[in-house]
Structure formats: C-alpha cells, structure tokens
PDB file of C-alpha atoms and ligand atoms in Angstrom:
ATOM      1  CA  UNK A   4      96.778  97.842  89.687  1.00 58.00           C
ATOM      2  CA  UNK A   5      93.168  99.415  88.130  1.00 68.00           C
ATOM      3  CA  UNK A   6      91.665 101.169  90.449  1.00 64.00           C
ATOM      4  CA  UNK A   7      88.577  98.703  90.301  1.00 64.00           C
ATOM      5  CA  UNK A   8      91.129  96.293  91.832  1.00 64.00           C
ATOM      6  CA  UNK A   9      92.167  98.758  94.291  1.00 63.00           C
ATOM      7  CA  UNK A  10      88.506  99.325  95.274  1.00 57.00           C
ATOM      8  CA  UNK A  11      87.797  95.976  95.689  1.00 54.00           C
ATOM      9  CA  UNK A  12      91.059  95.127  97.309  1.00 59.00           C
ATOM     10  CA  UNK A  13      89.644  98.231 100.336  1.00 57.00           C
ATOM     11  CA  UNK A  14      86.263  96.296 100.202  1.00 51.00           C
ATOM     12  CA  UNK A  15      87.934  93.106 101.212  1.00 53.00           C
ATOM     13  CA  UNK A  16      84.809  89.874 100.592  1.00 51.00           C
ATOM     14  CA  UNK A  17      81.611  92.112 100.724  1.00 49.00           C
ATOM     15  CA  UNK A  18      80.910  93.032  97.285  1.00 58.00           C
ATOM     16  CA  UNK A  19      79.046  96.200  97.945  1.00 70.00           C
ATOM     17  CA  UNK A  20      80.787  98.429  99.697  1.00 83.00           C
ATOM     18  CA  UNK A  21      82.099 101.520  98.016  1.00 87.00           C
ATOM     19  CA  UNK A  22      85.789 103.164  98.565  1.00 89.00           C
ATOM     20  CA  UNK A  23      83.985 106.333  99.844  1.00 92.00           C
ATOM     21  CA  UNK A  24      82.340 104.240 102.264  1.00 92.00           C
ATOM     22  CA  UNK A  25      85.048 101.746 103.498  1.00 94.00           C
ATOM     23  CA  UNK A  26      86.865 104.957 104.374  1.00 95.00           C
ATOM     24  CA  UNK A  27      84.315 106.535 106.116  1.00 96.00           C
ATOM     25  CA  UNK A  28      84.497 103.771 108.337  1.00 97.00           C
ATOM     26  CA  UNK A  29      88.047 103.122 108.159  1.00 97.00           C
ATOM     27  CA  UNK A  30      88.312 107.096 109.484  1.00 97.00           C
ATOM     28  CA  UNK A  31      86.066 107.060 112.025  1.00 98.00           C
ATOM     29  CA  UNK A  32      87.389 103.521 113.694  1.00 98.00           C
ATOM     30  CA  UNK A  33      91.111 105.017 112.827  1.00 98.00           C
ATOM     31  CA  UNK A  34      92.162 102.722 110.994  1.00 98.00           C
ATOM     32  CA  UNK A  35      93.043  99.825 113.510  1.00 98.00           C
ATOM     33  CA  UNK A  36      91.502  96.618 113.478  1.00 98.00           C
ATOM     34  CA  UNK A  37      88.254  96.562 115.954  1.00 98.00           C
ATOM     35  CA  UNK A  38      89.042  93.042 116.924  1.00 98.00           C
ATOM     36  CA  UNK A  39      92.508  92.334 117.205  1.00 97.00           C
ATOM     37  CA  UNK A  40      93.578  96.322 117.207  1.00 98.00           C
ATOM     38  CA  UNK A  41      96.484  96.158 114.614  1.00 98.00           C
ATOM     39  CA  UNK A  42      97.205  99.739 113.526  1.00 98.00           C
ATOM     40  CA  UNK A  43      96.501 100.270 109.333  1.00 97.00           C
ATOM     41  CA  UNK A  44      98.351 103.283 109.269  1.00 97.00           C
ATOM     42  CA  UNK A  45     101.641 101.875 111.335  1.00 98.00           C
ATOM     43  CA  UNK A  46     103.132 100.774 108.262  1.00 97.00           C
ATOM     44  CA  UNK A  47     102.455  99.794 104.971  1.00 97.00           C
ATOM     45  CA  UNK A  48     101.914  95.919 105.298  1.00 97.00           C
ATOM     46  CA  UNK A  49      99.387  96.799 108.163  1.00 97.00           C
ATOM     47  CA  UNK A  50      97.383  99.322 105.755  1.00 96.00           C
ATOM     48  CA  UNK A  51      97.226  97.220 102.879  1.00 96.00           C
ATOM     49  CA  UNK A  52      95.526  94.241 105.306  1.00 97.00           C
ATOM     50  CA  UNK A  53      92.313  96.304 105.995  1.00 97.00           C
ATOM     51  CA  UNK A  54      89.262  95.420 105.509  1.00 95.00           C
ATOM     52  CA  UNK A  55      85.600  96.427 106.153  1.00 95.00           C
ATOM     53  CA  UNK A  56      84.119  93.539 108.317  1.00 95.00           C
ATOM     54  CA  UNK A  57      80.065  93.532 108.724  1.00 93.00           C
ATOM     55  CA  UNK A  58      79.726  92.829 112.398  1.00 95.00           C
ATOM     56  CA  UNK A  59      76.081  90.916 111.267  1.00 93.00           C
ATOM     57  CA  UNK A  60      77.421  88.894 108.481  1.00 90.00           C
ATOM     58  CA  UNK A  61      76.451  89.923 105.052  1.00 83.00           C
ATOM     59  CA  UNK A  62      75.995  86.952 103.652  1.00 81.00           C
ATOM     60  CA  UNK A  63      73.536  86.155 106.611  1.00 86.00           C
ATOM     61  CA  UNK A  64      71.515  89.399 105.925  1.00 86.00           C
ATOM     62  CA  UNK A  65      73.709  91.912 107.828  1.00 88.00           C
ATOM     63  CA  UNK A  66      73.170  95.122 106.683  1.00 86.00           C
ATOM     64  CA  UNK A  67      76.227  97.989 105.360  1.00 86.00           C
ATOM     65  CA  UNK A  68      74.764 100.447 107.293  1.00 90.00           C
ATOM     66  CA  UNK A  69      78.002 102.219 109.314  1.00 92.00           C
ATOM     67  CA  UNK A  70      76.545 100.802 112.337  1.00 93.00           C
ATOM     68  CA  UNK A  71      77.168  96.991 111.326  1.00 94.00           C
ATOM     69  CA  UNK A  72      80.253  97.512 109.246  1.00 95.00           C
ATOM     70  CA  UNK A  73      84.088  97.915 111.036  1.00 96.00           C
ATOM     71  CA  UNK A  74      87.455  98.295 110.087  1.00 97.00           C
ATOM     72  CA  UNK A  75      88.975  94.637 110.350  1.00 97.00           C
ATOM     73  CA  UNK A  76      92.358  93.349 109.343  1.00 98.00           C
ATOM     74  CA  UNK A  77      92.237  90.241 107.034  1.00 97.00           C
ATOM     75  CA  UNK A  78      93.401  87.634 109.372  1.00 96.00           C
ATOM     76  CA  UNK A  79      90.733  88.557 111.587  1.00 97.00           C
ATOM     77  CA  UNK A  80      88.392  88.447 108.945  1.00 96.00           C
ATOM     78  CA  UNK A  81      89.507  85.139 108.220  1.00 95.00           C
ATOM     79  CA  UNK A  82      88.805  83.885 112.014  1.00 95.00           C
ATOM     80  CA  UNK A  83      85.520  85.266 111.976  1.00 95.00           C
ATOM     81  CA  UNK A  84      83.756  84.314 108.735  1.00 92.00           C
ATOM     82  CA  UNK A  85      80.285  83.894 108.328  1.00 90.00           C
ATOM     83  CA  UNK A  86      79.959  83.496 112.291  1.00 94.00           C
ATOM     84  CA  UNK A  87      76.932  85.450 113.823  1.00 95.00           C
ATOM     85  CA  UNK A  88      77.515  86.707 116.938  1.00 96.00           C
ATOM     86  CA  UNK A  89      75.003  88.406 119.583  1.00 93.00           C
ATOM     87  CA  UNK A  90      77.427  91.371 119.735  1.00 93.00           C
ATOM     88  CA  UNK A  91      80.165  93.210 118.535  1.00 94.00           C
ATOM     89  CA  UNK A  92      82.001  92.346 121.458  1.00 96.00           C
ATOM     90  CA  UNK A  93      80.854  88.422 121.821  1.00 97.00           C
ATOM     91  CA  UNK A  94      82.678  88.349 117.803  1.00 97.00           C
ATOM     92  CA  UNK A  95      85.661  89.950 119.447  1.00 98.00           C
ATOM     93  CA  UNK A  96      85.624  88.152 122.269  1.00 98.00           C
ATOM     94  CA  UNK A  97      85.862  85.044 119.735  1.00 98.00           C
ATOM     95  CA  UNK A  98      88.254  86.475 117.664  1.00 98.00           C
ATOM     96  CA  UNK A  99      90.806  86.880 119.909  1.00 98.00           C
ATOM     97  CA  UNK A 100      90.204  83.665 121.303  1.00 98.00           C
ATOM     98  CA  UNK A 101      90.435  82.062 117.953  1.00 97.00           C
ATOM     99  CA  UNK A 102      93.640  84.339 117.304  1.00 97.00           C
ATOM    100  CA  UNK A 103      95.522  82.932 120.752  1.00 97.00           C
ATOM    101  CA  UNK A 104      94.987  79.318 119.851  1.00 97.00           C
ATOM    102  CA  UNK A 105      96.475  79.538 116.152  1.00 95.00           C
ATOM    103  CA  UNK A 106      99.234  80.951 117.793  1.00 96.00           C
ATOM    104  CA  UNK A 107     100.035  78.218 120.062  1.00 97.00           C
ATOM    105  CA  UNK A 108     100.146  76.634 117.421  1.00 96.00           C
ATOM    106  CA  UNK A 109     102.097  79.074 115.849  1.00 95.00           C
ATOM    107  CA  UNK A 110     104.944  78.513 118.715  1.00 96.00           C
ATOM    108  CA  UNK A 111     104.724  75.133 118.392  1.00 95.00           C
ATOM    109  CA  UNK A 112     104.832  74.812 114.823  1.00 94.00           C
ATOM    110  CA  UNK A 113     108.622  77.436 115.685  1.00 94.00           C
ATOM    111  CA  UNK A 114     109.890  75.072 118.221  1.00 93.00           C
ATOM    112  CA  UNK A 115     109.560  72.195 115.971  1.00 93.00           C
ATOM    113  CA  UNK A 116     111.017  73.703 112.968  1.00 89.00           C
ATOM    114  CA  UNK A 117     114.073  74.445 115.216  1.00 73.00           C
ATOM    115  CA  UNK A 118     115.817  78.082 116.124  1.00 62.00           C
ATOM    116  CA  UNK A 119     116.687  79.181 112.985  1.00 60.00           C
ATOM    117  CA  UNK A 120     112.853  80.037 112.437  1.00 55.00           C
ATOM    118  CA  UNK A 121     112.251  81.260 115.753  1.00 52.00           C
ATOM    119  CA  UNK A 122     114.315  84.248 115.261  1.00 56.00           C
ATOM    120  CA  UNK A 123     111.725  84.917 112.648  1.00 57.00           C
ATOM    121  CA  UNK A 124     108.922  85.753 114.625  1.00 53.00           C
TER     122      UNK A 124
HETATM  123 ZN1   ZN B  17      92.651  92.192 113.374  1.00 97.87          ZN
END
C-alpha cells in the first residue's frame, strides 16, 4: 500500500490531518478509542481501526487543533458522524448508547440465525 494510502488510511474521513499529527494524538490518548475504549495497540485488527475523530465535527467547522481531535476506532466513528455534541463526554455518552442498541440487535440478529453463529461472537 503507498504510503499516501497509509496516511490517509491513519487520517480516517478528515482530509487534513497529517500522520505526524494523528500520532501525536494517537500517543498522547494511548492509543485506545476515547469513546468506546478499544485498545489500538492490543492487536493488529484493533490498530489498523484507528482513527482521529474531531470531537466538534469538521465538517461543521470543528477545528484540528489537539484539543478537538481524539483517537477513535472506526465503528465509533461511524455512530457518531456529523453529530455535534455540547461535550466530549455528551458524544460519548451517545456513543455508547448508540453502540448498546446495535448490539441488541446484534444478539438478536445471533439468536435468529441459530447456534452455529453464536459461537461466533
Ligand atoms: Zn470505539
């Protein structure tokens, strides 16, 4: 993969973010995800799902000053979207409320599908 790619893959959405700075911020939050708290550096999978979320949407005028910008795995990312929120934690707050109800429907989309999936999970 180029390394453009690469960059851009570390960026996640947000166009203009460079790799120096998306791991700035992925250091200094530790690499987990500030929502739902999934670990980047626990395995590979996990790493390769970061991305840099802006707290204040960017495409609503939030800025990429470290402040506004967090380490955020992509399902999260998804769940939030262009959402503005009054806080950090209001946005979390949603996020993991947003996160429990997809997976009820997670567990019931298992049950229906039978045991042979279940073990899956
Ligand atoms: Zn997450």
């Amino acid at each position: 993969m180029p390394f453009k790619k690469i960059a851009k893959f570390f960026s996640g959405p947000a166009p203009h973010i460079s790799r120096d700075e998306a791991m700035k911020v992925f250091q200094r939050d530790h690499f987990k995800c500030q929502y739902c708290g999934l670990d980047g550096l626990h395995n590979f999978s996990n790493w390769l799902v970061l991305t840099i979320d802006h707290v204040h949407p960017h495409a609503k005028g939030g800025g990429r000053h470290m402040e506004n910008l967090v380490t955020c795995c992509q399902p999260c990312n998804v769940v939030k979207g262009h959402r503005v929120f009054a806080s950090r934690e209001a946005a979390k707050k949603f996020v993991l409320e947003k996160r429990e109800e997809w997976h009820r429907a997670f567990q019931d989309q298992v049950k229906s599908h039978g045991s042979a999936h279940a073990a899956q999970r």
